[in-house]
Amino acid sequence: MADVRGKVRSVAQANAAPSQPKYSPSEPNYWLARVDRVSFKADHLFKGIGARSFIQVLYDEYLQNLSTQSLDDAIDAASHLETRMDRYHGRILQLSGVGDDLKKVEAIQKRVTDAIRGMQEILIYGMGDDIKELKALHSRNKLVFQSLTV
């Protein structure tokens, strides 16, 4: 029984977000550690398959059952991450200025924002009952999420 608990604990630890190191809020590393956690949570949200593939799954699910619930839930979760990234971006800019730290923040911020835009586009067509146009755009690879690289 103890062996099973140990295995469960090790799997849980492997899937846990990175721990927060002890830095002061006046240090850039304090905020960069939070950025790393948001990146980890974004990966978790996208089920480890990347935003493009994750949104494709949501798109297929939407066409199958015409329910926007999964899209709504994913947009809500990603919007929460986006709000955090906006805050962290400001802090890093104040403490480090323009540089490598800010570029790292902006790359993660862009990944989350682009994913939200891709999900919102599907939602907009779904709410407008324009499924035919949605399918046409998808078949021509013209939906926002289809241009995402990760």
Short mmCIF file of N, CA and C in Angstrom, two decimals:
data_model
loop_
_atom_site.label_atom_id
_atom_site.label_comp_id
_atom_site.label_asym_id
_atom_site.label_seq_id
_atom_site.Cartn_x
_atom_site.Cartn_y
_atom_site.Cartn_z
N MET A 1 0.82 -1.19 0.00
CA MET A 1 0.00 0.00 0.00
C MET A 1 0.87 1.26 0.00
N ALA A 2 1.95 1.26 0.80
CA ALA A 2 2.83 2.41 0.86
C ALA A 2 3.51 2.64 -0.48
N ASP A 3 3.81 1.53 -1.21
CA ASP A 3 4.44 1.64 -2.52
C ASP A 3 3.51 2.35 -3.51
N VAL A 4 2.22 2.04 -3.47
CA VAL A 4 1.23 2.68 -4.35
C VAL A 4 1.13 4.17 -4.02
N ARG A 5 1.09 4.50 -2.74
CA ARG A 5 1.02 5.91 -2.35
C ARG A 5 2.25 6.67 -2.84
N GLY A 6 3.40 6.05 -2.75
CA GLY A 6 4.64 6.68 -3.23
C GLY A 6 4.58 6.95 -4.71
N LYS A 7 4.07 6.00 -5.49
CA LYS A 7 3.94 6.18 -6.94
C LYS A 7 2.95 7.29 -7.26
N VAL A 8 1.82 7.30 -6.58
CA VAL A 8 0.82 8.34 -6.79
C VAL A 8 1.41 9.71 -6.46
N ARG A 9 2.13 9.80 -5.34
CA ARG A 9 2.74 11.06 -4.93
C ARG A 9 3.76 11.54 -5.97
N SER A 10 4.57 10.62 -6.50
CA SER A 10 5.59 11.01 -7.47
C SER A 10 4.96 11.47 -8.78
N VAL A 11 3.87 10.83 -9.19
CA VAL A 11 3.16 11.27 -10.39
C VAL A 11 2.55 12.65 -10.17
N ALA A 12 1.96 12.86 -9.01
CA ALA A 12 1.36 14.16 -8.69
C ALA A 12 2.42 15.26 -8.67
N GLN A 13 3.58 14.96 -8.11
CA GLN A 13 4.65 15.95 -8.06
C GLN A 13 5.17 16.27 -9.45
N ALA A 14 5.23 15.27 -10.32
CA ALA A 14 5.72 15.49 -11.69
C ALA A 14 4.76 16.36 -12.47
N ASN A 15 3.46 16.30 -12.15
CA ASN A 15 2.45 17.09 -12.86
C ASN A 15 2.14 18.41 -12.18
N ALA A 16 2.79 18.70 -11.07
CA ALA A 16 2.53 19.94 -10.34
C ALA A 16 3.25 21.11 -11.00
N ALA A 17 2.70 22.28 -10.82
CA ALA A 17 3.34 23.50 -11.33
C ALA A 17 4.66 23.71 -10.61
N PRO A 18 5.61 24.37 -11.27
CA PRO A 18 6.89 24.64 -10.60
C PRO A 18 6.66 25.41 -9.31
N SER A 19 7.44 25.07 -8.29
CA SER A 19 7.29 25.76 -7.01
C SER A 19 7.81 27.19 -7.12
N GLN A 20 7.30 28.03 -6.25
CA GLN A 20 7.70 29.43 -6.25
C GLN A 20 8.97 29.61 -5.43
N PRO A 21 10.06 30.02 -6.07
CA PRO A 21 11.26 30.31 -5.29
C PRO A 21 11.04 31.54 -4.41
N LYS A 22 11.89 31.71 -3.43
CA LYS A 22 11.76 32.82 -2.50
C LYS A 22 12.51 34.04 -3.02
N TYR A 23 11.78 34.93 -3.64
CA TYR A 23 12.31 36.20 -4.10
C TYR A 23 11.43 37.30 -3.55
N SER A 24 11.97 38.49 -3.56
CA SER A 24 11.22 39.66 -3.14
C SER A 24 10.45 40.21 -4.35
N PRO A 25 9.24 40.76 -4.13
CA PRO A 25 8.49 41.36 -5.23
C PRO A 25 9.23 42.51 -5.92
N SER A 26 10.28 42.99 -5.30
CA SER A 26 11.06 44.05 -5.93
C SER A 26 12.14 43.51 -6.86
N GLU A 27 12.19 42.17 -7.00
CA GLU A 27 13.16 41.53 -7.88
C GLU A 27 12.46 40.99 -9.12
N PRO A 28 13.05 41.16 -10.30
CA PRO A 28 12.45 40.61 -11.52
C PRO A 28 12.20 39.10 -11.45
N ASN A 29 13.09 38.37 -10.77
CA ASN A 29 12.94 36.92 -10.69
C ASN A 29 11.66 36.50 -9.98
N TYR A 30 11.18 37.33 -9.08
CA TYR A 30 9.90 37.06 -8.40
C TYR A 30 8.79 36.96 -9.44
N TRP A 31 8.77 37.92 -10.35
CA TRP A 31 7.73 37.98 -11.38
C TRP A 31 7.98 36.96 -12.48
N LEU A 32 9.25 36.71 -12.80
CA LEU A 32 9.57 35.71 -13.82
C LEU A 32 9.16 34.31 -13.37
N ALA A 33 9.26 34.04 -12.08
CA ALA A 33 8.81 32.75 -11.57
C ALA A 33 7.30 32.61 -11.76
N ARG A 34 6.58 33.68 -11.60
CA ARG A 34 5.13 33.65 -11.83
C ARG A 34 4.80 33.48 -13.31
N VAL A 35 5.60 34.09 -14.14
CA VAL A 35 5.44 33.92 -15.59
C VAL A 35 5.63 32.45 -15.95
N ASP A 36 6.63 31.81 -15.36
CA ASP A 36 6.86 30.39 -15.61
C ASP A 36 5.66 29.54 -15.19
N ARG A 37 5.05 29.92 -14.08
CA ARG A 37 3.86 29.19 -13.62
C ARG A 37 2.70 29.37 -14.60
N VAL A 38 2.53 30.58 -15.14
CA VAL A 38 1.47 30.81 -16.12
C VAL A 38 1.75 29.98 -17.38
N SER A 39 2.99 29.92 -17.80
CA SER A 39 3.35 29.12 -18.96
C SER A 39 3.02 27.64 -18.71
N PHE A 40 3.34 27.17 -17.53
CA PHE A 40 3.02 25.79 -17.16
C PHE A 40 1.51 25.57 -17.18
N LYS A 41 0.76 26.51 -16.63
CA LYS A 41 -0.69 26.38 -16.59
C LYS A 41 -1.30 26.45 -17.99
N ALA A 42 -0.71 27.25 -18.87
CA ALA A 42 -1.18 27.31 -20.26
C ALA A 42 -0.95 25.95 -20.93
N ASP A 43 0.21 25.37 -20.70
CA ASP A 43 0.49 24.03 -21.25
C ASP A 43 -0.52 23.02 -20.72
N HIS A 44 -0.84 23.13 -19.44
CA HIS A 44 -1.82 22.23 -18.83
C HIS A 44 -3.21 22.46 -19.44
N LEU A 45 -3.58 23.72 -19.62
CA LEU A 45 -4.87 24.05 -20.23
C LEU A 45 -4.97 23.47 -21.64
N PHE A 46 -3.88 23.57 -22.39
CA PHE A 46 -3.87 23.07 -23.76
C PHE A 46 -3.60 21.57 -23.83
N LYS A 47 -3.67 20.92 -22.69
CA LYS A 47 -3.56 19.46 -22.57
C LYS A 47 -2.23 18.91 -23.09
N GLY A 48 -1.21 19.76 -23.12
CA GLY A 48 0.10 19.31 -23.56
C GLY A 48 0.22 19.07 -25.06
N ILE A 49 -0.81 19.43 -25.82
CA ILE A 49 -0.77 19.20 -27.27
C ILE A 49 -0.61 20.50 -28.05
N GLY A 50 -0.47 21.60 -27.36
CA GLY A 50 -0.32 22.89 -28.02
C GLY A 50 -1.67 23.54 -28.28
N ALA A 51 -1.65 24.85 -28.38
CA ALA A 51 -2.89 25.61 -28.55
C ALA A 51 -3.62 25.25 -29.83
N ARG A 52 -2.87 25.14 -30.93
CA ARG A 52 -3.52 24.86 -32.22
C ARG A 52 -4.27 23.53 -32.19
N SER A 53 -3.62 22.49 -31.72
CA SER A 53 -4.27 21.17 -31.66
C SER A 53 -5.41 21.17 -30.66
N PHE A 54 -5.22 21.84 -29.54
CA PHE A 54 -6.27 21.92 -28.53
C PHE A 54 -7.51 22.61 -29.09
N ILE A 55 -7.32 23.72 -29.78
CA ILE A 55 -8.46 24.44 -30.35
C ILE A 55 -9.11 23.63 -31.46
N GLN A 56 -8.32 22.86 -32.19
CA GLN A 56 -8.89 21.97 -33.22
C GLN A 56 -9.84 20.96 -32.57
N VAL A 57 -9.44 20.44 -31.42
CA VAL A 57 -10.31 19.51 -30.69
C VAL A 57 -11.60 20.22 -30.29
N LEU A 58 -11.49 21.46 -29.78
CA LEU A 58 -12.68 22.22 -29.40
C LEU A 58 -13.57 22.49 -30.62
N TYR A 59 -12.95 22.81 -31.74
CA TYR A 59 -13.69 23.05 -32.99
C TYR A 59 -14.46 21.80 -33.39
N ASP A 60 -13.78 20.65 -33.40
CA ASP A 60 -14.44 19.40 -33.78
C ASP A 60 -15.58 19.07 -32.82
N GLU A 61 -15.33 19.29 -31.54
CA GLU A 61 -16.37 19.03 -30.53
C GLU A 61 -17.56 19.96 -30.74
N TYR A 62 -17.29 21.21 -31.04
CA TYR A 62 -18.37 22.17 -31.28
C TYR A 62 -19.22 21.73 -32.47
N LEU A 63 -18.58 21.35 -33.57
CA LEU A 63 -19.34 20.92 -34.76
C LEU A 63 -20.14 19.67 -34.49
N GLN A 64 -19.62 18.82 -33.61
CA GLN A 64 -20.31 17.57 -33.32
C GLN A 64 -21.58 17.79 -32.50
N ASN A 65 -21.51 18.65 -31.48
CA ASN A 65 -22.68 18.78 -30.61
C ASN A 65 -23.27 20.19 -30.56
N LEU A 66 -22.66 21.14 -31.28
CA LEU A 66 -23.13 22.53 -31.35
C LEU A 66 -23.32 23.18 -29.99
N SER A 67 -22.50 22.76 -29.04
CA SER A 67 -22.51 23.37 -27.71
C SER A 67 -21.23 24.20 -27.56
N THR A 68 -21.40 25.39 -27.03
CA THR A 68 -20.25 26.28 -26.84
C THR A 68 -19.65 26.15 -25.43
N GLN A 69 -20.14 25.23 -24.63
CA GLN A 69 -19.70 25.13 -23.24
C GLN A 69 -18.19 24.91 -23.12
N SER A 70 -17.63 24.01 -23.89
CA SER A 70 -16.19 23.75 -23.82
C SER A 70 -15.39 24.97 -24.25
N LEU A 71 -15.86 25.66 -25.28
CA LEU A 71 -15.20 26.89 -25.72
C LEU A 71 -15.27 27.95 -24.63
N ASP A 72 -16.45 28.12 -24.06
CA ASP A 72 -16.62 29.12 -22.99
C ASP A 72 -15.68 28.83 -21.82
N ASP A 73 -15.62 27.57 -21.41
CA ASP A 73 -14.77 27.19 -20.28
C ASP A 73 -13.29 27.45 -20.58
N ALA A 74 -12.87 27.08 -21.79
CA ALA A 74 -11.47 27.27 -22.17
C ALA A 74 -11.12 28.76 -22.27
N ILE A 75 -12.04 29.55 -22.81
CA ILE A 75 -11.81 31.00 -22.91
C ILE A 75 -11.71 31.62 -21.52
N ASP A 76 -12.58 31.19 -20.62
CA ASP A 76 -12.53 31.71 -19.25
C ASP A 76 -11.19 31.39 -18.59
N ALA A 77 -10.74 30.16 -18.73
CA ALA A 77 -9.48 29.76 -18.11
C ALA A 77 -8.30 30.52 -18.73
N ALA A 78 -8.29 30.64 -20.05
CA ALA A 78 -7.20 31.35 -20.72
C ALA A 78 -7.24 32.84 -20.40
N SER A 79 -8.42 33.41 -20.27
CA SER A 79 -8.55 34.83 -19.94
C SER A 79 -7.98 35.12 -18.55
N HIS A 80 -8.15 34.19 -17.65
CA HIS A 80 -7.57 34.33 -16.31
C HIS A 80 -6.04 34.39 -16.41
N LEU A 81 -5.48 33.52 -17.24
CA LEU A 81 -4.02 33.52 -17.45
C LEU A 81 -3.58 34.82 -18.12
N GLU A 82 -4.38 35.29 -19.06
CA GLU A 82 -4.05 36.53 -19.77
C GLU A 82 -4.01 37.72 -18.80
N THR A 83 -4.95 37.77 -17.88
CA THR A 83 -4.99 38.83 -16.89
C THR A 83 -3.73 38.82 -16.03
N ARG A 84 -3.33 37.64 -15.62
CA ARG A 84 -2.10 37.53 -14.83
C ARG A 84 -0.90 38.00 -15.64
N MET A 85 -0.84 37.59 -16.90
CA MET A 85 0.30 37.96 -17.75
C MET A 85 0.36 39.47 -17.95
N ASP A 86 -0.79 40.12 -18.06
CA ASP A 86 -0.80 41.58 -18.19
C ASP A 86 -0.16 42.23 -16.96
N ARG A 87 -0.49 41.71 -15.80
CA ARG A 87 0.06 42.24 -14.55
C ARG A 87 1.57 42.00 -14.49
N TYR A 88 1.98 40.78 -14.81
CA TYR A 88 3.39 40.43 -14.73
C TYR A 88 4.21 41.21 -15.77
N HIS A 89 3.62 41.44 -16.92
CA HIS A 89 4.29 42.22 -17.96
C HIS A 89 4.63 43.61 -17.43
N GLY A 90 3.68 44.24 -16.79
CA GLY A 90 3.91 45.57 -16.23
C GLY A 90 5.00 45.58 -15.18
N ARG A 91 4.99 44.58 -14.32
CA ARG A 91 6.01 44.51 -13.27
C ARG A 91 7.40 44.30 -13.85
N ILE A 92 7.51 43.40 -14.80
CA ILE A 92 8.82 43.12 -15.42
C ILE A 92 9.31 44.36 -16.16
N LEU A 93 8.43 45.05 -16.85
CA LEU A 93 8.82 46.27 -17.56
C LEU A 93 9.34 47.32 -16.58
N GLN A 94 8.66 47.46 -15.44
CA GLN A 94 9.10 48.43 -14.44
C GLN A 94 10.46 48.06 -13.85
N LEU A 95 10.66 46.78 -13.57
CA LEU A 95 11.87 46.36 -12.87
C LEU A 95 13.07 46.11 -13.79
N SER A 96 12.80 45.60 -14.99
CA SER A 96 13.91 45.21 -15.87
C SER A 96 14.02 46.08 -17.12
N GLY A 97 12.96 46.79 -17.44
CA GLY A 97 12.97 47.55 -18.68
C GLY A 97 12.81 46.62 -19.87
N VAL A 98 13.12 47.13 -21.04
CA VAL A 98 13.01 46.35 -22.26
C VAL A 98 14.27 45.48 -22.37
N GLY A 99 14.06 44.19 -22.53
CA GLY A 99 15.20 43.28 -22.61
C GLY A 99 14.73 41.85 -22.74
N ASP A 100 15.61 40.92 -22.43
CA ASP A 100 15.30 39.49 -22.57
C ASP A 100 14.16 39.05 -21.67
N ASP A 101 14.11 39.57 -20.45
CA ASP A 101 13.03 39.20 -19.53
C ASP A 101 11.68 39.59 -20.12
N LEU A 102 11.60 40.79 -20.65
CA LEU A 102 10.34 41.26 -21.21
C LEU A 102 9.97 40.47 -22.46
N LYS A 103 10.95 40.11 -23.26
CA LYS A 103 10.68 39.30 -24.46
C LYS A 103 10.09 37.95 -24.09
N LYS A 104 10.60 37.36 -23.01
CA LYS A 104 10.08 36.08 -22.55
C LYS A 104 8.61 36.22 -22.14
N VAL A 105 8.32 37.28 -21.39
CA VAL A 105 6.95 37.53 -20.95
C VAL A 105 6.05 37.73 -22.16
N GLU A 106 6.50 38.52 -23.11
CA GLU A 106 5.67 38.83 -24.28
C GLU A 106 5.42 37.60 -25.14
N ALA A 107 6.36 36.69 -25.21
CA ALA A 107 6.16 35.47 -25.99
C ALA A 107 5.06 34.60 -25.37
N ILE A 108 5.08 34.47 -24.06
CA ILE A 108 4.05 33.68 -23.37
C ILE A 108 2.72 34.40 -23.44
N GLN A 109 2.75 35.70 -23.27
CA GLN A 109 1.54 36.51 -23.35
C GLN A 109 0.89 36.37 -24.73
N LYS A 110 1.69 36.40 -25.78
CA LYS A 110 1.18 36.27 -27.15
C LYS A 110 0.57 34.89 -27.38
N ARG A 111 1.21 33.87 -26.84
CA ARG A 111 0.68 32.51 -27.01
C ARG A 111 -0.72 32.39 -26.40
N VAL A 112 -0.90 32.94 -25.22
CA VAL A 112 -2.20 32.88 -24.55
C VAL A 112 -3.23 33.74 -25.28
N THR A 113 -2.84 34.96 -25.64
CA THR A 113 -3.76 35.89 -26.32
C THR A 113 -4.20 35.34 -27.67
N ASP A 114 -3.27 34.80 -28.43
CA ASP A 114 -3.62 34.24 -29.75
C ASP A 114 -4.57 33.06 -29.62
N ALA A 115 -4.36 32.25 -28.60
CA ALA A 115 -5.27 31.12 -28.37
C ALA A 115 -6.68 31.62 -28.05
N ILE A 116 -6.77 32.65 -27.23
CA ILE A 116 -8.08 33.22 -26.90
C ILE A 116 -8.76 33.74 -28.16
N ARG A 117 -8.02 34.45 -28.98
CA ARG A 117 -8.59 34.98 -30.24
C ARG A 117 -9.10 33.85 -31.12
N GLY A 118 -8.35 32.76 -31.19
CA GLY A 118 -8.77 31.62 -32.00
C GLY A 118 -10.05 30.98 -31.49
N MET A 119 -10.16 30.85 -30.19
CA MET A 119 -11.36 30.26 -29.60
C MET A 119 -12.55 31.20 -29.75
N GLN A 120 -12.31 32.49 -29.57
CA GLN A 120 -13.39 33.47 -29.70
C GLN A 120 -13.95 33.50 -31.11
N GLU A 121 -13.09 33.33 -32.10
CA GLU A 121 -13.57 33.34 -33.49
C GLU A 121 -14.57 32.22 -33.72
N ILE A 122 -14.26 31.03 -33.23
CA ILE A 122 -15.20 29.90 -33.38
C ILE A 122 -16.50 30.22 -32.65
N LEU A 123 -16.38 30.78 -31.47
CA LEU A 123 -17.55 31.13 -30.67
C LEU A 123 -18.42 32.16 -31.39
N ILE A 124 -17.79 33.14 -32.00
CA ILE A 124 -18.54 34.19 -32.71
C ILE A 124 -19.34 33.60 -33.87
N TYR A 125 -18.70 32.76 -34.66
CA TYR A 125 -19.44 32.11 -35.76
C TYR A 125 -20.54 31.22 -35.21
N GLY A 126 -20.27 30.54 -34.12
CA GLY A 126 -21.28 29.67 -33.52
C GLY A 126 -22.48 30.44 -33.00
N MET A 127 -22.21 31.58 -32.38
CA MET A 127 -23.31 32.40 -31.85
C MET A 127 -24.11 33.03 -32.97
N GLY A 128 -23.46 33.27 -34.12
CA GLY A 128 -24.16 33.85 -35.26
C GLY A 128 -24.83 32.82 -36.14
N ASP A 129 -24.79 31.56 -35.70
CA ASP A 129 -25.38 30.47 -36.46
C ASP A 129 -24.87 30.43 -37.90
N ASP A 130 -23.60 30.73 -38.09
CA ASP A 130 -23.01 30.73 -39.42
C ASP A 130 -22.04 29.56 -39.56
N ILE A 131 -22.56 28.36 -39.35
CA ILE A 131 -21.75 27.15 -39.35
C ILE A 131 -21.15 26.91 -40.73
N LYS A 132 -21.92 27.21 -41.76
CA LYS A 132 -21.43 26.99 -43.13
C LYS A 132 -20.19 27.83 -43.40
N GLU A 133 -20.21 29.08 -42.98
CA GLU A 133 -19.05 29.96 -43.17
C GLU A 133 -17.88 29.49 -42.32
N LEU A 134 -18.16 29.06 -41.10
CA LEU A 134 -17.12 28.54 -40.22
C LEU A 134 -16.42 27.34 -40.87
N LYS A 135 -17.20 26.42 -41.41
CA LYS A 135 -16.63 25.25 -42.07
C LYS A 135 -15.83 25.64 -43.31
N ALA A 136 -16.33 26.62 -44.06
CA ALA A 136 -15.63 27.07 -45.27
C ALA A 136 -14.28 27.68 -44.91
N LEU A 137 -14.26 28.53 -43.89
CA LEU A 137 -13.00 29.12 -43.45
C LEU A 137 -12.03 28.05 -42.97
N HIS A 138 -12.56 27.08 -42.24
CA HIS A 138 -11.71 26.00 -41.74
C HIS A 138 -11.11 25.20 -42.89
N SER A 139 -11.91 24.90 -43.89
CA SER A 139 -11.40 24.10 -45.01
C SER A 139 -10.34 24.84 -45.81
N ARG A 140 -10.37 26.18 -45.76
CA ARG A 140 -9.35 26.99 -46.45
C ARG A 140 -8.21 27.39 -45.51
N ASN A 141 -8.21 26.85 -44.28
CA ASN A 141 -7.18 27.18 -43.27
C ASN A 141 -7.11 28.67 -42.99
N LYS A 142 -8.25 29.31 -42.90
CA LYS A 142 -8.31 30.76 -42.68
C LYS A 142 -8.75 31.16 -41.28
N LEU A 143 -8.97 30.19 -40.41
CA LEU A 143 -9.33 30.52 -39.04
C LEU A 143 -8.09 30.92 -38.27
N VAL A 144 -8.23 31.81 -37.32
CA VAL A 144 -7.11 32.33 -36.55
C VAL A 144 -6.28 31.20 -35.94
N PHE A 145 -6.93 30.23 -35.33
CA PHE A 145 -6.18 29.18 -34.65
C PHE A 145 -5.36 28.33 -35.61
N GLN A 146 -5.74 28.29 -36.87
CA GLN A 146 -5.00 27.48 -37.83
C GLN A 146 -3.65 28.09 -38.20
N SER A 147 -3.47 29.34 -37.86
CA SER A 147 -2.18 29.99 -38.13
C SER A 147 -1.23 29.92 -36.94
N LEU A 148 -1.70 29.38 -35.82
CA LEU A 148 -0.84 29.27 -34.63
C LEU A 148 0.25 28.25 -34.89
N THR A 149 1.42 28.53 -34.38
CA THR A 149 2.54 27.61 -34.60
C THR A 149 2.66 26.57 -33.50
N VAL A 150 2.13 26.86 -32.33
CA VAL A 150 2.18 25.89 -31.22
C VAL A 150 0.84 25.75 -30.59
#
